[in-house]
mmCIF file with all atom_site columns, C-alpha atoms in Angstrom:
data_model
loop_
_atom_site.group_PDB
_atom_site.id
_atom_site.type_symbol
_atom_site.label_atom_id
_atom_site.label_alt_id
_atom_site.label_comp_id
_atom_site.label_asym_id
_atom_site.label_entity_id
_atom_site.label_seq_id
_atom_site.pdbx_PDB_ins_code
_atom_site.Cartn_x
_atom_site.Cartn_y
_atom_site.Cartn_z
_atom_site.occupancy
_atom_site.B_iso_or_equiv
_atom_site.pdbx_formal_charge
_atom_site.auth_seq_id
_atom_site.auth_comp_id
_atom_site.auth_asym_id
_atom_site.auth_atom_id
_atom_site.pdbx_PDB_model_num
ATOM 1   C CA . MET Z 1 1   ? 81.614 98.687  -16.089 1.00 41.00 ? 1   MET Z CA 1
ATOM 2   C CA . ASP Z 1 2   ? 79.501 101.475 -17.642 1.00 45.00 ? 2   ASP Z CA 1
ATOM 3   C CA . ARG Z 1 3   ? 80.590 105.139 -17.916 1.00 45.00 ? 3   ARG Z CA 1
ATOM 4   C CA . ARG Z 1 4   ? 78.394 106.194 -15.029 1.00 42.00 ? 4   ARG Z CA 1
ATOM 5   C CA . SER Z 1 5   ? 80.063 103.651 -12.707 1.00 41.00 ? 5   SER Z CA 1
ATOM 6   C CA . VAL Z 1 6   ? 83.476 104.821 -13.906 1.00 36.00 ? 6   VAL Z CA 1
ATOM 7   C CA . LEU Z 1 7   ? 82.582 108.446 -13.192 1.00 38.00 ? 7   LEU Z CA 1
ATOM 8   C CA . PHE Z 1 8   ? 81.279 107.581 -9.728  1.00 36.00 ? 8   PHE Z CA 1
ATOM 9   C CA . ALA Z 1 9   ? 84.357 105.478 -8.980  1.00 36.00 ? 9   ALA Z CA 1
ATOM 10  C CA . MET Z 1 10  ? 86.593 108.284 -10.212 1.00 35.00 ? 10  MET Z CA 1
ATOM 11  C CA . ALA Z 1 11  ? 84.852 110.749 -7.929  1.00 35.00 ? 11  ALA Z CA 1
ATOM 12  C CA . GLY Z 1 12  ? 85.631 108.531 -4.963  1.00 36.00 ? 12  GLY Z CA 1
ATOM 13  C CA . LEU Z 1 13  ? 89.261 107.920 -5.997  1.00 31.00 ? 13  LEU Z CA 1
ATOM 14  C CA . VAL Z 1 14  ? 90.243 111.427 -6.871  1.00 33.00 ? 14  VAL Z CA 1
ATOM 15  C CA . SER Z 1 15  ? 88.433 113.303 -4.021  1.00 31.00 ? 15  SER Z CA 1
ATOM 16  C CA . ALA Z 1 16  ? 78.236 120.552 -17.462 1.00 32.00 ? 16  ALA Z CA 1
ATOM 17  C CA . VAL Z 1 17  ? 70.821 124.541 -26.761 1.00 33.00 ? 17  VAL Z CA 1
ATOM 18  C CA . PRO Z 1 18  ? 73.912 126.678 -26.866 1.00 34.00 ? 18  PRO Z CA 1
ATOM 19  C CA . LEU Z 1 19  ? 74.636 128.005 -30.305 1.00 33.00 ? 19  LEU Z CA 1
ATOM 20  C CA . ALA Z 1 20  ? 77.094 125.926 -32.272 1.00 34.00 ? 20  ALA Z CA 1
ATOM 21  C CA . HIS Z 1 21  ? 79.366 128.965 -32.552 1.00 35.00 ? 21  HIS Z CA 1
ATOM 22  C CA . ALA Z 1 22  ? 79.089 129.885 -28.878 1.00 41.00 ? 22  ALA Z CA 1
ATOM 23  C CA . GLN Z 1 23  ? 82.396 130.087 -27.034 1.00 43.00 ? 23  GLN Z CA 1
ATOM 24  C CA . PRO Z 1 24  ? 82.863 128.650 -23.548 1.00 42.00 ? 24  PRO Z CA 1
ATOM 25  C CA . ALA Z 1 25  ? 81.997 131.388 -21.075 1.00 43.00 ? 25  ALA Z CA 1
ATOM 26  C CA . PHE Z 1 26  ? 85.126 130.926 -18.901 1.00 41.00 ? 26  PHE Z CA 1
ATOM 27  C CA . ASP Z 1 27  ? 88.887 130.629 -19.077 1.00 53.00 ? 27  ASP Z CA 1
ATOM 28  C CA . LEU Z 1 28  ? 89.639 126.897 -19.103 1.00 58.00 ? 28  LEU Z CA 1
ATOM 29  C CA . GLY Z 1 29  ? 92.799 127.318 -17.042 1.00 59.00 ? 29  GLY Z CA 1
ATOM 30  C CA . SER Z 1 30  ? 90.899 127.646 -13.768 1.00 80.00 ? 30  SER Z CA 1
ATOM 31  C CA . PRO Z 1 31  ? 89.537 124.463 -12.182 1.00 87.00 ? 31  PRO Z CA 1
ATOM 32  C CA . ASP Z 1 32  ? 86.613 126.438 -10.708 1.00 90.00 ? 32  ASP Z CA 1
ATOM 33  C CA . GLN Z 1 33  ? 85.771 127.925 -14.084 1.00 91.00 ? 33  GLN Z CA 1
ATOM 34  C CA . PHE Z 1 34  ? 86.016 124.549 -15.825 1.00 93.00 ? 34  PHE Z CA 1
ATOM 35  C CA . ARG Z 1 35  ? 83.771 122.990 -13.176 1.00 93.00 ? 35  ARG Z CA 1
ATOM 36  C CA . LEU Z 1 36  ? 81.198 125.784 -13.454 1.00 93.00 ? 36  LEU Z CA 1
ATOM 37  C CA . SER Z 1 37  ? 81.176 125.647 -17.263 1.00 93.00 ? 37  SER Z CA 1
ATOM 38  C CA . GLU Z 1 38  ? 80.820 121.836 -17.179 1.00 93.00 ? 38  GLU Z CA 1
ATOM 39  C CA . LEU Z 1 39  ? 78.000 121.959 -14.619 1.00 95.00 ? 39  LEU Z CA 1
ATOM 40  C CA . MET Z 1 40  ? 76.128 124.719 -16.524 1.00 95.00 ? 40  MET Z CA 1
ATOM 41  C CA . GLY Z 1 41  ? 76.328 122.725 -19.751 1.00 94.00 ? 41  GLY Z CA 1
ATOM 42  C CA . GLY Z 1 42  ? 75.247 119.604 -17.894 1.00 94.00 ? 42  GLY Z CA 1
ATOM 43  C CA . GLU Z 1 43  ? 72.295 121.370 -16.292 1.00 96.00 ? 43  GLU Z CA 1
ATOM 44  C CA . PHE Z 1 44  ? 71.218 122.668 -19.680 1.00 95.00 ? 44  PHE Z CA 1
ATOM 45  C CA . ALA Z 1 45  ? 71.388 119.102 -21.047 1.00 96.00 ? 45  ALA Z CA 1
ATOM 46  C CA . ILE Z 1 46  ? 69.412 117.736 -18.107 1.00 97.00 ? 46  ILE Z CA 1
ATOM 47  C CA . GLN Z 1 47  ? 66.683 120.359 -18.302 1.00 96.00 ? 47  GLN Z CA 1
ATOM 48  C CA . THR Z 1 48  ? 66.243 120.024 -22.084 1.00 97.00 ? 48  THR Z CA 1
ATOM 49  C CA . SER Z 1 49  ? 66.307 116.216 -21.793 1.00 97.00 ? 49  SER Z CA 1
ATOM 50  C CA . ARG Z 1 50  ? 63.617 116.258 -19.113 1.00 97.00 ? 50  ARG Z CA 1
ATOM 51  C CA . LEU Z 1 51  ? 61.542 118.273 -21.469 1.00 97.00 ? 51  LEU Z CA 1
ATOM 52  C CA . ALA Z 1 52  ? 62.229 115.769 -24.251 1.00 97.00 ? 52  ALA Z CA 1
ATOM 53  C CA . LEU Z 1 53  ? 61.010 112.966 -21.962 1.00 97.00 ? 53  LEU Z CA 1
ATOM 54  C CA . GLU Z 1 54  ? 57.739 114.868 -21.610 1.00 96.00 ? 54  GLU Z CA 1
ATOM 55  C CA . ARG Z 1 55  ? 57.284 116.004 -25.198 1.00 95.00 ? 55  ARG Z CA 1
ATOM 56  C CA . SER Z 1 56  ? 58.959 113.639 -27.589 1.00 95.00 ? 56  SER Z CA 1
ATOM 57  C CA . ARG Z 1 57  ? 56.932 110.872 -29.142 1.00 92.00 ? 57  ARG Z CA 1
ATOM 58  C CA . SER Z 1 58  ? 60.046 109.116 -30.477 1.00 94.00 ? 58  SER Z CA 1
ATOM 59  C CA . PRO Z 1 59  ? 61.249 106.201 -28.350 1.00 95.00 ? 59  PRO Z CA 1
ATOM 60  C CA . ALA Z 1 60  ? 64.792 106.710 -29.670 1.00 95.00 ? 60  ALA Z CA 1
ATOM 61  C CA . ILE Z 1 61  ? 64.808 110.367 -28.611 1.00 96.00 ? 61  ILE Z CA 1
ATOM 62  C CA . ARG Z 1 62  ? 63.304 109.529 -25.253 1.00 97.00 ? 62  ARG Z CA 1
ATOM 63  C CA . ASN Z 1 63  ? 65.988 106.860 -24.730 1.00 97.00 ? 63  ASN Z CA 1
ATOM 64  C CA . PHE Z 1 64  ? 68.721 109.323 -25.579 1.00 97.00 ? 64  PHE Z CA 1
ATOM 65  C CA . ALA Z 1 65  ? 67.189 111.951 -23.248 1.00 98.00 ? 65  ALA Z CA 1
ATOM 66  C CA . GLN Z 1 66  ? 67.203 109.483 -20.323 1.00 98.00 ? 66  GLN Z CA 1
ATOM 67  C CA . LEU Z 1 67  ? 70.797 108.475 -21.115 1.00 97.00 ? 67  LEU Z CA 1
ATOM 68  C CA . GLU Z 1 68  ? 71.782 112.145 -21.126 1.00 96.00 ? 68  GLU Z CA 1
ATOM 69  C CA . ILE Z 1 69  ? 70.135 112.806 -17.774 1.00 97.00 ? 69  ILE Z CA 1
ATOM 70  C CA . ASN Z 1 70  ? 71.868 109.775 -16.251 1.00 96.00 ? 70  ASN Z CA 1
ATOM 71  C CA . GLU Z 1 71  ? 75.288 110.717 -17.643 1.00 94.00 ? 71  GLU Z CA 1
ATOM 72  C CA . GLN Z 1 72  ? 75.072 114.388 -16.677 1.00 94.00 ? 72  GLN Z CA 1
ATOM 73  C CA . THR Z 1 73  ? 74.002 113.379 -13.156 1.00 96.00 ? 73  THR Z CA 1
ATOM 74  C CA . ALA Z 1 74  ? 77.115 111.160 -12.977 1.00 93.00 ? 74  ALA Z CA 1
ATOM 75  C CA . VAL Z 1 75  ? 79.382 113.913 -14.261 1.00 92.00 ? 75  VAL Z CA 1
ATOM 76  C CA . ALA Z 1 76  ? 77.990 116.330 -11.646 1.00 94.00 ? 76  ALA Z CA 1
ATOM 77  C CA . ALA Z 1 77  ? 78.629 113.726 -8.948  1.00 93.00 ? 77  ALA Z CA 1
ATOM 78  C CA . ALA Z 1 78  ? 82.184 113.182 -10.196 1.00 90.00 ? 78  ALA Z CA 1
ATOM 79  C CA . LEU Z 1 79  ? 82.702 116.942 -9.833  1.00 90.00 ? 79  LEU Z CA 1
ATOM 80  C CA . GLY Z 1 80  ? 81.281 116.915 -6.292  1.00 91.00 ? 80  GLY Z CA 1
ATOM 81  C CA . ALA Z 1 81  ? 77.940 118.478 -7.211  1.00 93.00 ? 81  ALA Z CA 1
ATOM 82  C CA . THR Z 1 82  ? 74.314 117.557 -7.718  1.00 92.00 ? 82  THR Z CA 1
ATOM 83  C CA . PRO Z 1 83  ? 72.167 118.629 -10.649 1.00 90.00 ? 83  PRO Z CA 1
ATOM 84  C CA . GLY Z 1 84  ? 70.265 121.808 -9.982  1.00 89.00 ? 84  GLY Z CA 1
ATOM 85  C CA . ASN Z 1 85  ? 73.075 123.493 -8.015  1.00 90.00 ? 85  ASN Z CA 1
ATOM 86  C CA . VAL Z 1 86  ? 73.855 125.816 -10.936 1.00 93.00 ? 86  VAL Z CA 1
ATOM 87  C CA . GLN Z 1 87  ? 71.653 127.268 -13.609 1.00 93.00 ? 87  GLN Z CA 1
ATOM 88  C CA . PRO Z 1 88  ? 72.403 127.206 -17.325 1.00 94.00 ? 88  PRO Z CA 1
ATOM 89  C CA . ARG Z 1 89  ? 73.917 130.313 -18.892 1.00 93.00 ? 89  ARG Z CA 1
ATOM 90  C CA . PRO Z 1 90  ? 71.473 132.991 -20.051 1.00 94.00 ? 90  PRO Z CA 1
ATOM 91  C CA . ASP Z 1 91  ? 71.858 131.935 -23.737 1.00 91.00 ? 91  ASP Z CA 1
ATOM 92  C CA . GLN Z 1 92  ? 71.129 128.335 -22.727 1.00 92.00 ? 92  GLN Z CA 1
ATOM 93  C CA . MET Z 1 93  ? 68.054 129.469 -20.735 1.00 93.00 ? 93  MET Z CA 1
ATOM 94  C CA . ALA Z 1 94  ? 66.768 131.300 -23.815 1.00 91.00 ? 94  ALA Z CA 1
ATOM 95  C CA . ILE Z 1 95  ? 67.065 128.089 -25.863 1.00 91.00 ? 95  ILE Z CA 1
ATOM 96  C CA . LEU Z 1 96  ? 65.319 126.136 -23.108 1.00 94.00 ? 96  LEU Z CA 1
ATOM 97  C CA . GLN Z 1 97  ? 62.470 128.637 -23.201 1.00 94.00 ? 97  GLN Z CA 1
ATOM 98  C CA . GLN Z 1 98  ? 62.234 128.270 -26.986 1.00 94.00 ? 98  GLN Z CA 1
ATOM 99  C CA . LEU Z 1 99  ? 61.995 124.503 -26.600 1.00 95.00 ? 99  LEU Z CA 1
ATOM 100 C CA . GLN Z 1 100 ? 59.286 124.944 -23.953 1.00 96.00 ? 100 GLN Z CA 1
ATOM 101 C CA . GLY Z 1 101 ? 57.305 126.942 -26.483 1.00 96.00 ? 101 GLY Z CA 1
ATOM 102 C CA . LEU Z 1 102 ? 57.245 124.082 -29.006 1.00 95.00 ? 102 LEU Z CA 1
ATOM 103 C CA . SER Z 1 103 ? 54.429 121.541 -29.136 1.00 94.00 ? 103 SER Z CA 1
ATOM 104 C CA . PRO Z 1 104 ? 55.221 117.826 -28.978 1.00 95.00 ? 104 PRO Z CA 1
ATOM 105 C CA . GLY Z 1 105 ? 56.118 116.402 -32.369 1.00 91.00 ? 105 GLY Z CA 1
ATOM 106 C CA . ARG Z 1 106 ? 58.789 116.438 -35.050 1.00 92.00 ? 106 ARG Z CA 1
ATOM 107 C CA . ALA Z 1 107 ? 59.526 120.181 -34.740 1.00 93.00 ? 107 ALA Z CA 1
ATOM 108 C CA . PHE Z 1 108 ? 60.292 119.739 -31.040 1.00 95.00 ? 108 PHE Z CA 1
ATOM 109 C CA . ASP Z 1 109 ? 62.367 116.601 -31.697 1.00 95.00 ? 109 ASP Z CA 1
ATOM 110 C CA . ARG Z 1 110 ? 64.345 118.348 -34.421 1.00 94.00 ? 110 ARG Z CA 1
ATOM 111 C CA . ALA Z 1 111 ? 65.049 121.405 -32.185 1.00 94.00 ? 111 ALA Z CA 1
ATOM 112 C CA . TYR Z 1 112 ? 65.996 119.164 -29.254 1.00 96.00 ? 112 TYR Z CA 1
ATOM 113 C CA . VAL Z 1 113 ? 68.453 117.094 -31.288 1.00 95.00 ? 113 VAL Z CA 1
ATOM 114 C CA . GLN Z 1 114 ? 69.987 120.194 -32.919 1.00 93.00 ? 114 GLN Z CA 1
ATOM 115 C CA . GLY Z 1 115 ? 70.396 121.784 -29.483 1.00 92.00 ? 115 GLY Z CA 1
ATOM 116 C CA . GLN Z 1 116 ? 71.972 118.652 -28.072 1.00 95.00 ? 116 GLN Z CA 1
ATOM 117 C CA . ILE Z 1 117 ? 74.425 118.473 -31.012 1.00 95.00 ? 117 ILE Z CA 1
ATOM 118 C CA . ALA Z 1 118 ? 75.462 122.112 -30.448 1.00 93.00 ? 118 ALA Z CA 1
ATOM 119 C CA . GLY Z 1 119 ? 75.719 121.602 -26.710 1.00 93.00 ? 119 GLY Z CA 1
ATOM 120 C CA . HIS Z 1 120 ? 77.754 118.403 -27.073 1.00 95.00 ? 120 HIS Z CA 1
ATOM 121 C CA . GLU Z 1 121 ? 80.117 120.070 -29.502 1.00 96.00 ? 121 GLU Z CA 1
ATOM 122 C CA . GLU Z 1 122 ? 80.687 122.831 -26.950 1.00 94.00 ? 122 GLU Z CA 1
ATOM 123 C CA . LEU Z 1 123 ? 81.184 120.281 -24.133 1.00 94.00 ? 123 LEU Z CA 1
ATOM 124 C CA . LEU Z 1 124 ? 83.590 118.314 -26.323 1.00 96.00 ? 124 LEU Z CA 1
ATOM 125 C CA . ALA Z 1 125 ? 85.722 121.426 -26.871 1.00 95.00 ? 125 ALA Z CA 1
ATOM 126 C CA . LEU Z 1 126 ? 85.628 122.293 -23.157 1.00 93.00 ? 126 LEU Z CA 1
ATOM 127 C CA . ASN Z 1 127 ? 86.521 118.812 -21.983 1.00 94.00 ? 127 ASN Z CA 1
ATOM 128 C CA . THR Z 1 128 ? 89.158 118.224 -24.659 1.00 95.00 ? 128 THR Z CA 1
ATOM 129 C CA . ALA Z 1 129 ? 90.894 121.468 -23.741 1.00 94.00 ? 129 ALA Z CA 1
ATOM 130 C CA . TYR Z 1 130 ? 90.787 120.736 -20.021 1.00 94.00 ? 130 TYR Z CA 1
ATOM 131 C CA . ALA Z 1 131 ? 91.863 117.106 -20.393 1.00 94.00 ? 131 ALA Z CA 1
ATOM 132 C CA . GLN Z 1 132 ? 94.916 118.292 -22.319 1.00 93.00 ? 132 GLN Z CA 1
ATOM 133 C CA . GLY Z 1 133 ? 95.904 121.248 -20.178 1.00 90.00 ? 133 GLY Z CA 1
ATOM 134 C CA . GLY Z 1 134 ? 93.841 121.599 -17.058 1.00 91.00 ? 134 GLY Z CA 1
ATOM 135 C CA . SER Z 1 135 ? 95.591 122.233 -13.776 1.00 90.00 ? 135 SER Z CA 1
ATOM 136 C CA . ASP Z 1 136 ? 93.298 120.247 -11.400 1.00 92.00 ? 136 ASP Z CA 1
ATOM 137 C CA . PRO Z 1 137 ? 93.902 116.432 -11.479 1.00 93.00 ? 137 PRO Z CA 1
ATOM 138 C CA . ARG Z 1 138 ? 90.329 115.573 -10.456 1.00 90.00 ? 138 ARG Z CA 1
ATOM 139 C CA . SER Z 1 139 ? 88.760 117.805 -13.065 1.00 92.00 ? 139 SER Z CA 1
ATOM 140 C CA . ARG Z 1 140 ? 91.255 116.682 -15.701 1.00 94.00 ? 140 ARG Z CA 1
ATOM 141 C CA . ALA Z 1 141 ? 90.352 113.024 -14.938 1.00 93.00 ? 141 ALA Z CA 1
ATOM 142 C CA . VAL Z 1 142 ? 86.635 113.824 -15.296 1.00 92.00 ? 142 VAL Z CA 1
ATOM 143 C CA . ALA Z 1 143 ? 87.291 115.617 -18.602 1.00 94.00 ? 143 ALA Z CA 1
ATOM 144 C CA . THR Z 1 144 ? 89.423 112.744 -19.881 1.00 95.00 ? 144 THR Z CA 1
ATOM 145 C CA . VAL Z 1 145 ? 86.614 110.216 -19.180 1.00 94.00 ? 145 VAL Z CA 1
ATOM 146 C CA . ALA Z 1 146 ? 83.975 112.591 -20.548 1.00 94.00 ? 146 ALA Z CA 1
ATOM 147 C CA . VAL Z 1 147 ? 85.564 113.098 -24.004 1.00 96.00 ? 147 VAL Z CA 1
ATOM 148 C CA . PRO Z 1 148 ? 84.870 109.649 -25.446 1.00 96.00 ? 148 PRO Z CA 1
ATOM 149 C CA . SER Z 1 149 ? 81.372 109.677 -23.911 1.00 95.00 ? 149 SER Z CA 1
ATOM 150 C CA . ILE Z 1 150 ? 80.610 113.026 -25.562 1.00 96.00 ? 150 ILE Z CA 1
ATOM 151 C CA . GLN Z 1 151 ? 81.944 111.705 -28.853 1.00 97.00 ? 151 GLN Z CA 1
ATOM 152 C CA . THR Z 1 152 ? 79.625 108.701 -28.555 1.00 97.00 ? 152 THR Z CA 1
ATOM 153 C CA . HIS Z 1 153 ? 76.693 110.993 -27.798 1.00 96.00 ? 153 HIS Z CA 1
ATOM 154 C CA . LEU Z 1 154 ? 77.469 113.072 -30.871 1.00 96.00 ? 154 LEU Z CA 1
ATOM 155 C CA . SER Z 1 155 ? 77.470 109.916 -32.976 1.00 96.00 ? 155 SER Z CA 1
ATOM 156 C CA . MET Z 1 156 ? 74.140 108.848 -31.460 1.00 96.00 ? 156 MET Z CA 1
ATOM 157 C CA . LEU Z 1 157 ? 72.639 112.306 -32.136 1.00 96.00 ? 157 LEU Z CA 1
ATOM 158 C CA . SER Z 1 158 ? 73.841 112.242 -35.737 1.00 95.00 ? 158 SER Z CA 1
ATOM 159 C CA . SER Z 1 159 ? 72.211 108.830 -36.166 1.00 94.00 ? 159 SER Z CA 1
ATOM 160 C CA . LEU Z 1 160 ? 68.968 110.209 -34.718 1.00 94.00 ? 160 LEU Z CA 1
ATOM 161 C CA . ARG Z 1 161 ? 69.076 113.071 -37.164 1.00 91.00 ? 161 ARG Z CA 1
ATOM 162 C CA . ARG Z 1 162 ? 69.903 110.848 -40.141 1.00 88.00 ? 162 ARG Z CA 1
ATOM 163 C CA . GLY Z 1 163 ? 67.577 108.028 -39.130 1.00 76.00 ? 163 GLY Z CA 1
ATOM 164 C CA . GLY Z 1 164 ? 64.434 110.055 -39.603 1.00 68.00 ? 164 GLY Z CA 1
ATOM 165 C CA . HIS Z 1 165 ? 63.717 110.429 -35.909 1.00 60.00 ? 165 HIS Z CA 1
ATOM 166 C CA . VAL Z 1 166 ? 63.666 114.210 -36.344 1.00 60.00 ? 166 VAL Z CA 1
#
């Protein structure tokens, strides 16, 4: 069973380029704040990945972008939402606008991968913290499943960066 199926199943059973140094915008103790932070980060990943599908010439980057869209759509569903219901944070919107200003090619690919690494590091911190101490069982379950997926994505992104795709 793939991660997306697990997330969808979990949602039925139990019924989110920020800067690398950016701090989560909300207190992780609140289920609503965790959910909003997760969805905002996910929406940022979806919007930048859609842009990557349009602008990247690298099949490996395009494959990652589609994977990211699929996974973030599944996370949103597991949290009882659909993509597009929240907007990214203002700092994330500024990064999205910067990406929109880049022409297709290696500079775009490099900026996209760097933004995804920073965003995934932030999501990893958010989900790890909530998985360990969150108060809502549904959100804690989503965070627990998300952590290894985010770690896998970070590994994939590092490989893209090292493999000459950017």
